[in-house]
CSV table of C-alpha atoms and ligand atoms in Angstrom, one decimal:
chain,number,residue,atom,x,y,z
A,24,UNK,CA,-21.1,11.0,5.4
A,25,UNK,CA,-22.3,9.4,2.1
A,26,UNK,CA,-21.8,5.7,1.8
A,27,UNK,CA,-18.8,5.1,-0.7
A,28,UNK,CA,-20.4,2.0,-2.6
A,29,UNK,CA,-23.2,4.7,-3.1
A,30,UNK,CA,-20.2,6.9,-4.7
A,31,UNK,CA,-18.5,4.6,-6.5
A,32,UNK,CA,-22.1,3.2,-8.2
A,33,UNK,CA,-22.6,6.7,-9.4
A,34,UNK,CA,-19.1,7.2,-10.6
A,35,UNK,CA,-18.8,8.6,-14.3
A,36,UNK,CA,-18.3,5.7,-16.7
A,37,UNK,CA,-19.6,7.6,-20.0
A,38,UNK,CA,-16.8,10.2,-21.6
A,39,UNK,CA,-19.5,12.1,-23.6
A,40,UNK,CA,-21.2,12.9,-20.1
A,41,UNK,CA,-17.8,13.8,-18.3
A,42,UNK,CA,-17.3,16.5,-21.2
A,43,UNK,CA,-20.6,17.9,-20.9
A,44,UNK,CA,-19.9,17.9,-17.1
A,45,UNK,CA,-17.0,20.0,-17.7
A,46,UNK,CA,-18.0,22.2,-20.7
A,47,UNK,CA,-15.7,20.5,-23.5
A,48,UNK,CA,-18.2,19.2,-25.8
A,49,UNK,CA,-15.9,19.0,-28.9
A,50,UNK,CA,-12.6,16.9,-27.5
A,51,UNK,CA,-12.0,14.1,-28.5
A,52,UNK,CA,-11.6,10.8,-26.9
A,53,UNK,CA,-11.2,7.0,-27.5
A,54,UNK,CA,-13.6,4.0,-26.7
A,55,UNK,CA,-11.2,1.0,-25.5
A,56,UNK,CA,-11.7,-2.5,-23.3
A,57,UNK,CA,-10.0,0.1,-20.3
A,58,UNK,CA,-12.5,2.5,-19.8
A,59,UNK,CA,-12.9,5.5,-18.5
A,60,UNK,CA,-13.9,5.5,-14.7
A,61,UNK,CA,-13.8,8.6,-12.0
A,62,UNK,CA,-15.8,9.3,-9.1
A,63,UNK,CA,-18.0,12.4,-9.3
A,64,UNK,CA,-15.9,13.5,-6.5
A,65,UNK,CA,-12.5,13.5,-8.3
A,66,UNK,CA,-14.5,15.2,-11.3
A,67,UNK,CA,-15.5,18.2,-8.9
A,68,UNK,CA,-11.6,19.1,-8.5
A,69,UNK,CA,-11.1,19.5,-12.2
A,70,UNK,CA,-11.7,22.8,-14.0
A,71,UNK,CA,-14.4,23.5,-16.4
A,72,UNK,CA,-13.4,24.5,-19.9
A,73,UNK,CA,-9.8,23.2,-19.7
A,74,UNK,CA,-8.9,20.3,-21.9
A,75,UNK,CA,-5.4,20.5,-20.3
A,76,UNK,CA,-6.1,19.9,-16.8
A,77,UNK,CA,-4.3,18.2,-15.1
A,78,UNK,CA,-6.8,15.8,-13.3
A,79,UNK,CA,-8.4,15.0,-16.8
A,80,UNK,CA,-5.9,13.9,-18.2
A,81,UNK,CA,-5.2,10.9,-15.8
A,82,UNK,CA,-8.1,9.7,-16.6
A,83,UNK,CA,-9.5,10.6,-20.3
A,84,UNK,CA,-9.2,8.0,-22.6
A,85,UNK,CA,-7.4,9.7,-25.5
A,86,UNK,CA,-7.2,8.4,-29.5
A,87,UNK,CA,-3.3,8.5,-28.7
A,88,UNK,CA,-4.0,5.4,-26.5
A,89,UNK,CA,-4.3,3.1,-29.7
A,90,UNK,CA,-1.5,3.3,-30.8
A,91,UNK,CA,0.9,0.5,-30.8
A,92,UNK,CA,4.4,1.9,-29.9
A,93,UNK,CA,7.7,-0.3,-29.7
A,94,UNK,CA,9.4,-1.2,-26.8
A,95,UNK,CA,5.6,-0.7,-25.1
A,96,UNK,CA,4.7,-3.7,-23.7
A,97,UNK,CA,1.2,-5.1,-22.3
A,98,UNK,CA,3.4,-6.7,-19.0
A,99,UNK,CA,6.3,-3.8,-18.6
A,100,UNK,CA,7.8,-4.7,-15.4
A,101,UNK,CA,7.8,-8.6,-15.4
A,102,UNK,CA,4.5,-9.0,-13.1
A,103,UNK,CA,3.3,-12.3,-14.5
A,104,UNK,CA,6.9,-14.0,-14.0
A,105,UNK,CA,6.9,-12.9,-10.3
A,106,UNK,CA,3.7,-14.3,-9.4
A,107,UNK,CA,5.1,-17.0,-6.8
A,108,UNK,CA,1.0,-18.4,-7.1
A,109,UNK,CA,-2.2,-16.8,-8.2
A,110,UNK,CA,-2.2,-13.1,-6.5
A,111,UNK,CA,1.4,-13.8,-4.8
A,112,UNK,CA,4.0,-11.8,-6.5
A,113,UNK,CA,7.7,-11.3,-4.7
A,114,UNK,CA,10.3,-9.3,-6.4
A,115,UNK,CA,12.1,-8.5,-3.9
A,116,UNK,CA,13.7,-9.8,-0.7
A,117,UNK,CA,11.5,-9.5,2.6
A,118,UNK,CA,8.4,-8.4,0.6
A,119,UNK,CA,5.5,-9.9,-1.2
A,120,UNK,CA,2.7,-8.0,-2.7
A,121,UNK,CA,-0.6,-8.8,-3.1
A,122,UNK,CA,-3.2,-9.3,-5.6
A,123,UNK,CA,-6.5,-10.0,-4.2
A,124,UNK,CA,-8.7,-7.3,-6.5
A,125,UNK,CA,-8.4,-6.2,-10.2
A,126,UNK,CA,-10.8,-3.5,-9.5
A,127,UNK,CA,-10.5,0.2,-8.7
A,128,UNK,CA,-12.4,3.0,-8.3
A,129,UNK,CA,-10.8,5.3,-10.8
A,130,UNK,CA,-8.9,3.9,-14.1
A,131,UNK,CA,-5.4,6.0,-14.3
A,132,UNK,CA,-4.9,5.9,-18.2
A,133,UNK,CA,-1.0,5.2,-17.7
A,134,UNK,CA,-1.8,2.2,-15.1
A,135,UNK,CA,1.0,-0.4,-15.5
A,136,UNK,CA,-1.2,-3.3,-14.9
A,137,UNK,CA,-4.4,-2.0,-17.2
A,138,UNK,CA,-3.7,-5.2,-19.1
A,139,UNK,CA,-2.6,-7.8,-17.0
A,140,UNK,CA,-5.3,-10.5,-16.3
A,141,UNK,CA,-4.5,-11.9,-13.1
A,142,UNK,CA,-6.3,-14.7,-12.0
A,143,UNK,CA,-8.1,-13.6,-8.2
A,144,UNK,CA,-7.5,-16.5,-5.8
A,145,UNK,CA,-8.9,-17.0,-2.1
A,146,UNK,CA,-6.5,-15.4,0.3
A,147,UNK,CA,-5.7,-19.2,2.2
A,148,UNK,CA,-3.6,-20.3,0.1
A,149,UNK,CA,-1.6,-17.1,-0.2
A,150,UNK,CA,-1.5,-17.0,3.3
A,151,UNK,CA,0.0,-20.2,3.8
A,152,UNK,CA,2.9,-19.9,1.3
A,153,UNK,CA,3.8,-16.7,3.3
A,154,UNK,CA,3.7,-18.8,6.5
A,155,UNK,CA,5.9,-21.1,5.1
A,156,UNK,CA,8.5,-18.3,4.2
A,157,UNK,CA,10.0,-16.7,7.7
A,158,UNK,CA,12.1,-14.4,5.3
A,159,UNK,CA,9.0,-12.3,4.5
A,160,UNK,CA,8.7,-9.3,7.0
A,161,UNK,CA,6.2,-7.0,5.1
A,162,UNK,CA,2.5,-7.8,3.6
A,163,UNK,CA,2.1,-5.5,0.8
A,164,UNK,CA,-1.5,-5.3,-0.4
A,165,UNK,CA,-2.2,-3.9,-4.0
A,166,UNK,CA,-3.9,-4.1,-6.8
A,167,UNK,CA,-6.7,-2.8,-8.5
A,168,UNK,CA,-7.2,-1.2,-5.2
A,169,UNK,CA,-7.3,-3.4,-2.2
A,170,UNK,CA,-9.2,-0.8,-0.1
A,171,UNK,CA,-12.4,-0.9,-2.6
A,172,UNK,CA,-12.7,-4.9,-1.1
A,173,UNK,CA,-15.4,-4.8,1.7
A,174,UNK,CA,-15.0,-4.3,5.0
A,175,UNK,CA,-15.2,-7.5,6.7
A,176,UNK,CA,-13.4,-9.1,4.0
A,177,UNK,CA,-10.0,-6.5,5.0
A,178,UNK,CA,-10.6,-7.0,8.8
A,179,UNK,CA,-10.2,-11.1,8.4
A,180,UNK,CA,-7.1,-10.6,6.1
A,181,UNK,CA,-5.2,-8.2,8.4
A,182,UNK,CA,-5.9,-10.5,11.6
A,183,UNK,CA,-4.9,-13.5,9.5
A,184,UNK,CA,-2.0,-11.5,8.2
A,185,UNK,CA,-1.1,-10.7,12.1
A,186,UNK,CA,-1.5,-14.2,13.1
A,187,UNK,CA,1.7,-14.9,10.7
A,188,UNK,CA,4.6,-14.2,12.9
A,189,UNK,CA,7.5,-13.2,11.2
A,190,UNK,CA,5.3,-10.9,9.6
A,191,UNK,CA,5.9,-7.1,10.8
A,192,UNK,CA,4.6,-4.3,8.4
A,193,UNK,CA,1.3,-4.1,6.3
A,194,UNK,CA,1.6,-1.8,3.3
A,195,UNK,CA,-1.4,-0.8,1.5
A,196,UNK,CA,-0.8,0.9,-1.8
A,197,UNK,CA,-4.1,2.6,-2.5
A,198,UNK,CA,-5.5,5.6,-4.4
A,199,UNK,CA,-8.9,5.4,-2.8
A,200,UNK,CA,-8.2,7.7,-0.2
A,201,UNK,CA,-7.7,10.6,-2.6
A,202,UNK,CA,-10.2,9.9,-5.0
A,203,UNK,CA,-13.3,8.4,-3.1
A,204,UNK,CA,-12.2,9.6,0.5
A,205,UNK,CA,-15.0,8.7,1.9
A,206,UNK,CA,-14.0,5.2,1.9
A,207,UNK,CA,-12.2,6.0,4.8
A,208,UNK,CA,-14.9,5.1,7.2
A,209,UNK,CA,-14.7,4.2,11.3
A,210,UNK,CA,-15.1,0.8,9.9
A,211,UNK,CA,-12.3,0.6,8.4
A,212,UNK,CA,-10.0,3.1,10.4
A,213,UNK,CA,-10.9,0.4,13.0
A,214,UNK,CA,-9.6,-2.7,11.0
A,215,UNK,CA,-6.4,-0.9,9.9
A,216,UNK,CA,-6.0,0.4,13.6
A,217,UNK,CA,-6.7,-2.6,15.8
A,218,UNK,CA,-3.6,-4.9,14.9
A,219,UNK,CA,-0.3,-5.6,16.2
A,220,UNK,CA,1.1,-5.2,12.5
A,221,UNK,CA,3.0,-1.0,11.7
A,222,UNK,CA,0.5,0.4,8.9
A,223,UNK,CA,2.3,1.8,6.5
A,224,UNK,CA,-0.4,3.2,3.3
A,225,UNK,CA,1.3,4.8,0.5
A,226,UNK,CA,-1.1,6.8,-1.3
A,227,UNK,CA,-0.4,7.7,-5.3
A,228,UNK,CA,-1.2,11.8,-5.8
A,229,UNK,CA,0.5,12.9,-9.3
A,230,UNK,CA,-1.1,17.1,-8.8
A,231,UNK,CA,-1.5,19.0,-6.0
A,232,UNK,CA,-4.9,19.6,-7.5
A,233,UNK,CA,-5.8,15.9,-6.6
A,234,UNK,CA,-5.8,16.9,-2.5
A,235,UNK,CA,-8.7,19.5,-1.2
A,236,UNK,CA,-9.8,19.9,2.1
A,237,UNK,CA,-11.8,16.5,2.3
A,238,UNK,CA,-9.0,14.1,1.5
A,239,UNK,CA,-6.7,16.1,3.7
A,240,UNK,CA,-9.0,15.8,6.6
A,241,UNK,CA,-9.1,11.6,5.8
A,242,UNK,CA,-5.4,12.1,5.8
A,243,UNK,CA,-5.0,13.4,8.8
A,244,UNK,CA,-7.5,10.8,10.2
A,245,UNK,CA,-5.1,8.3,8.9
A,246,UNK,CA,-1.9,9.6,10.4
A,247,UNK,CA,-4.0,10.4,14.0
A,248,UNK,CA,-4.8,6.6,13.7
A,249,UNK,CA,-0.9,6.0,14.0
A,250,UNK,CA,-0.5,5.0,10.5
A,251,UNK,CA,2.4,6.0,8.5
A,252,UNK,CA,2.1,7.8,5.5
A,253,UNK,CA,4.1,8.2,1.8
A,254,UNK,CA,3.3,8.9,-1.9
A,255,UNK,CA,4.2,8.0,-5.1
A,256,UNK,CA,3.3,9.4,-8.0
A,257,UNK,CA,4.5,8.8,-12.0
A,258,UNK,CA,6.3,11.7,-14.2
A,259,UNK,CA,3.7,12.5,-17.0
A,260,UNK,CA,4.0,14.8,-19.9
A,261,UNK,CA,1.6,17.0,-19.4
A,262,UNK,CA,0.6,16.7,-16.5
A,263,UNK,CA,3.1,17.1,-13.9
A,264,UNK,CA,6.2,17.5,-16.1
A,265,UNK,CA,7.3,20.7,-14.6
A,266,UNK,CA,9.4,21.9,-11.5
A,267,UNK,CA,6.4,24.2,-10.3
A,268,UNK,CA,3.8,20.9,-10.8
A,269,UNK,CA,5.9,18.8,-8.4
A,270,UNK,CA,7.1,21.2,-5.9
A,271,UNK,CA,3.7,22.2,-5.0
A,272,UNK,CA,2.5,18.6,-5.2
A,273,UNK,CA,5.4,17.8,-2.8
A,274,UNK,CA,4.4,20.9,-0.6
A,275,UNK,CA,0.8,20.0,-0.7
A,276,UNK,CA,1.4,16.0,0.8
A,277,UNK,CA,3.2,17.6,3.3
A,278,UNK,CA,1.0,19.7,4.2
A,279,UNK,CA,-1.3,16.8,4.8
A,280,UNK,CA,1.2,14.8,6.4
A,281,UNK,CA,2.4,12.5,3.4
A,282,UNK,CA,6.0,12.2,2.7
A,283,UNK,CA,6.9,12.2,-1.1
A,284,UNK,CA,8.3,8.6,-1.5
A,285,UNK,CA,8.7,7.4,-5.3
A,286,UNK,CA,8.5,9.6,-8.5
A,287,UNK,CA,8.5,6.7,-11.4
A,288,UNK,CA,9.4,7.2,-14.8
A,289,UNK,CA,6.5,6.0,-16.2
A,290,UNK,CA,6.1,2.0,-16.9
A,291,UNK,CA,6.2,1.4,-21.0
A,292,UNK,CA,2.4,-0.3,-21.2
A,293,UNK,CA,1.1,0.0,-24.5
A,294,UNK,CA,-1.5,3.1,-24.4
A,295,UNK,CA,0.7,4.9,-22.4
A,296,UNK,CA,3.3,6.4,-25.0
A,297,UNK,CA,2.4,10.0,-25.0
A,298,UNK,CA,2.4,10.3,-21.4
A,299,UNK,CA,6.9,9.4,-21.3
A,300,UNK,CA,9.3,11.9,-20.3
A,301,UNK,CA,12.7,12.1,-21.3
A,302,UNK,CA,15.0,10.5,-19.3
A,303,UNK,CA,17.3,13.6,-19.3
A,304,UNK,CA,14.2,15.8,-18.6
A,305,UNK,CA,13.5,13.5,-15.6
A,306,UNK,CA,16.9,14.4,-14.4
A,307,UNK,CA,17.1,18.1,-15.0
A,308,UNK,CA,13.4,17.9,-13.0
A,309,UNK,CA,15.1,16.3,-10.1
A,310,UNK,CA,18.1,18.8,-9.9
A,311,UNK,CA,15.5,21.4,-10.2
A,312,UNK,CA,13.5,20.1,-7.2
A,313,UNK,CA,16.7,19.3,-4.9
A,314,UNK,CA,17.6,23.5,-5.5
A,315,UNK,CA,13.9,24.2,-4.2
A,316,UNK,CA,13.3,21.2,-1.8
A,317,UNK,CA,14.5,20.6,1.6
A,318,UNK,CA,15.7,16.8,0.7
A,319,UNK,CA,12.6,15.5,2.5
A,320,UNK,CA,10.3,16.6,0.1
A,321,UNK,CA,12.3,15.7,-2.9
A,322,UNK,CA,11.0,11.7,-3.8
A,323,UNK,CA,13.5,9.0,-4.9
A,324,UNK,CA,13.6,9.0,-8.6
A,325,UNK,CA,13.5,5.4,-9.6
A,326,UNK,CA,12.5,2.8,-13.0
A,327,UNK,CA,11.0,-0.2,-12.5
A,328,UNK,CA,13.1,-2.8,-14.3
A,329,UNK,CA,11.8,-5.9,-14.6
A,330,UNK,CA,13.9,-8.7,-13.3
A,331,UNK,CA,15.9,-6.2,-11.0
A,332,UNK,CA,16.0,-6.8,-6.7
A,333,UNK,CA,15.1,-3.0,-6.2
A,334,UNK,CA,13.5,-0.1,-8.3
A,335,UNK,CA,16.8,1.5,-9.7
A,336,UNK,CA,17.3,4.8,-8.9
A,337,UNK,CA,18.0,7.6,-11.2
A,338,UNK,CA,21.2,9.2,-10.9
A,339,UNK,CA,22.3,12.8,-11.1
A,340,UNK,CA,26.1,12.7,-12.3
A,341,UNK,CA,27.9,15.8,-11.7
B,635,PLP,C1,7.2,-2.0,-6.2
B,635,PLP,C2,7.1,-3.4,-5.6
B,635,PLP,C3,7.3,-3.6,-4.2
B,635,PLP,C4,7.7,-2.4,-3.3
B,635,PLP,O1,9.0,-2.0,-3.5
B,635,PLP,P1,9.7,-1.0,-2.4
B,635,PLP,O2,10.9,-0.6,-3.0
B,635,PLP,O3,9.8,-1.8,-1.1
B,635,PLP,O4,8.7,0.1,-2.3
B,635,PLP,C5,7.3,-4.8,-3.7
B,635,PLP,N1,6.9,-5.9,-4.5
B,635,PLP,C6,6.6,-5.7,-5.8
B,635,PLP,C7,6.3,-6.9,-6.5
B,635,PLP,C8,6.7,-4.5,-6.4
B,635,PLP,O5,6.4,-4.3,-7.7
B,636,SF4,S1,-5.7,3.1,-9.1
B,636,SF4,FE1,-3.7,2.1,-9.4
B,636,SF4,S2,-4.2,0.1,-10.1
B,636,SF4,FE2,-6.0,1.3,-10.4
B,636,SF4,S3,-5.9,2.1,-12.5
B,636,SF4,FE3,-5.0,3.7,-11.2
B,636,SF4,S4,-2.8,3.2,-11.2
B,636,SF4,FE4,-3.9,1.4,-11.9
């Protein structure tokens, strides 16, 4: 398989050149500190010819994205007030989260943290306030992606994470396994596999078109090593904003052995505006998918409000 620093080196940086790629010479797009970033691979599941699709517009930088829209914020769900120290945030009870890379391999154009500037810190220090804290059951690594950090670098953190022993779950929210799968390498399968700690990875698919055979086949590698699987994914206008879009996304992780787990409304970070859906569309959505779904498949619903102890849910009232 090819070696994914190779991939994600060759990854497609330059919108002029994705539009060529795809036959769109003429759309237009914007030129911003956030640029655009997708791996060739992710590019190879998009469809020639169609401005609308549904992968391309995760990831195009559009002219919409400068404007500056009230109530959009550059910090939307209180990150910087929950850092505990540098790359340490806890919002909730029983679970930190980690911030140990700002980098990823794709840049999602609704990201919630595309602004934030946190300062990267060794992991010792982190380590040690967790130590400290016997109330903290889960590890939750994040981002950027923590799965582009090497090798080596992952194996340490996990064993120093297990050597922490009120510490039972490792959670690893990462996109690389859908959009540069062949990160997933025996390396790392080993790392995530030889620990006492339960794996859980929640992976973050918005279209079924995201998923072809390769990352299923890493997804199934995943769940043979014993590790459990979910998915979240944000409501975007546009893009998945339609009862057929998520049933056959929900259908599709299932079909690779990913339980839906979250469907956000999407986080108000300035650049983001014209991807919001209605509130009451969200809903009507939800109802939609809970008449088609066995209630497995159907995610929670939730907001991310900042200050809140959980992700609030959004209710259906009869
Ligand atoms: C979203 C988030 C979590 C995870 O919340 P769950 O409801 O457990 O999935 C944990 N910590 C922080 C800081 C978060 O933003
Ligand atoms: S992979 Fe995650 S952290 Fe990175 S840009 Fe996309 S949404 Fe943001």
């Amino acid at each position: 398989m090819i070696d994914w620093q190779s991939s994600l080196r060759q990854a497609i940086r330059n919108p002029a050149h994705l539009l060529e790629l795809l036959e769109l010479p003429d759309l237009k797009y914007s030129t911003r500190g956030f640029g655009l970033l997708v791996p060739k691979g992710y590019v190879k599941r998009m469809h020639k010819g169609d401005p609308n699709d549904p992968l391309l517009r995760q990831i195009l930088p559009l002219p919409e994205e400068n404007q500056q829209v009230e109530y959009f914020s550059n910090d939307p769900v209180g990150d910087i007030a929950a850092e505990k120290i540098p790359g340490l945030l806890q919002k909730y009870h029983g679970r930190v989260l980690l911030v140990l890379t700002t980098a990823c391999a794709i840049h999602c154009r609704y990201c919630f943290r595309q602004h934030t500037k946190f300062s990267i810190s060794q992991y010792q220090a982190i380590l040690a306030n967790i130590n400290s804290d016997p109330s903290i059951t889960e590890v939750i690594l994040s981002g950027g992606d923590p799965l582009i950090l090497p090798d080596d670098y992952l194996d340490k953190l996990i064993n120093s994470i297990a050597k922490i022993p009120h510490i039972k779950r490792l959670r690893i929210h990462t996109r690389l396994p859908i959009v540069l799968p062949e990160r997933i390498n025996s390396t790392l399968l080993a790392a995530l596999t030889q620990t006492r700690l339960q794996l859980v990875i929640v992976v973050h698919v918005n279209h079924a078109n995201e998923i072809d055979a390769n990352v299923k086949q890493i997804l199934q590698s995943l769940l043979a090593a014993g590790i459990t699987l979910f998915n979240q994914s944000v409501l975007l206008r546009g893009i998945n904003d339609n009862i057929t879009a998520l049933a056959n996304l929900s259908e599709a992780l299932f079909n690779c052995g990913v339980l839906p787990y979250y469907l956000h409304l999407l986080d108000r970070v300035q650049g983001a505006a014209h991807f919001e859906v209605p509130e009451s569309q969200a809903i009507e959505l939800l109802k939609q998918m809970q008449v088609q779904l066995p209630g497995y498949l159907v995610p929670k619903m939730v907001r991310e409000v900042a200050g809140a102890a959980y992700k609030q849910p959004i209710e259906i009232t009869y």
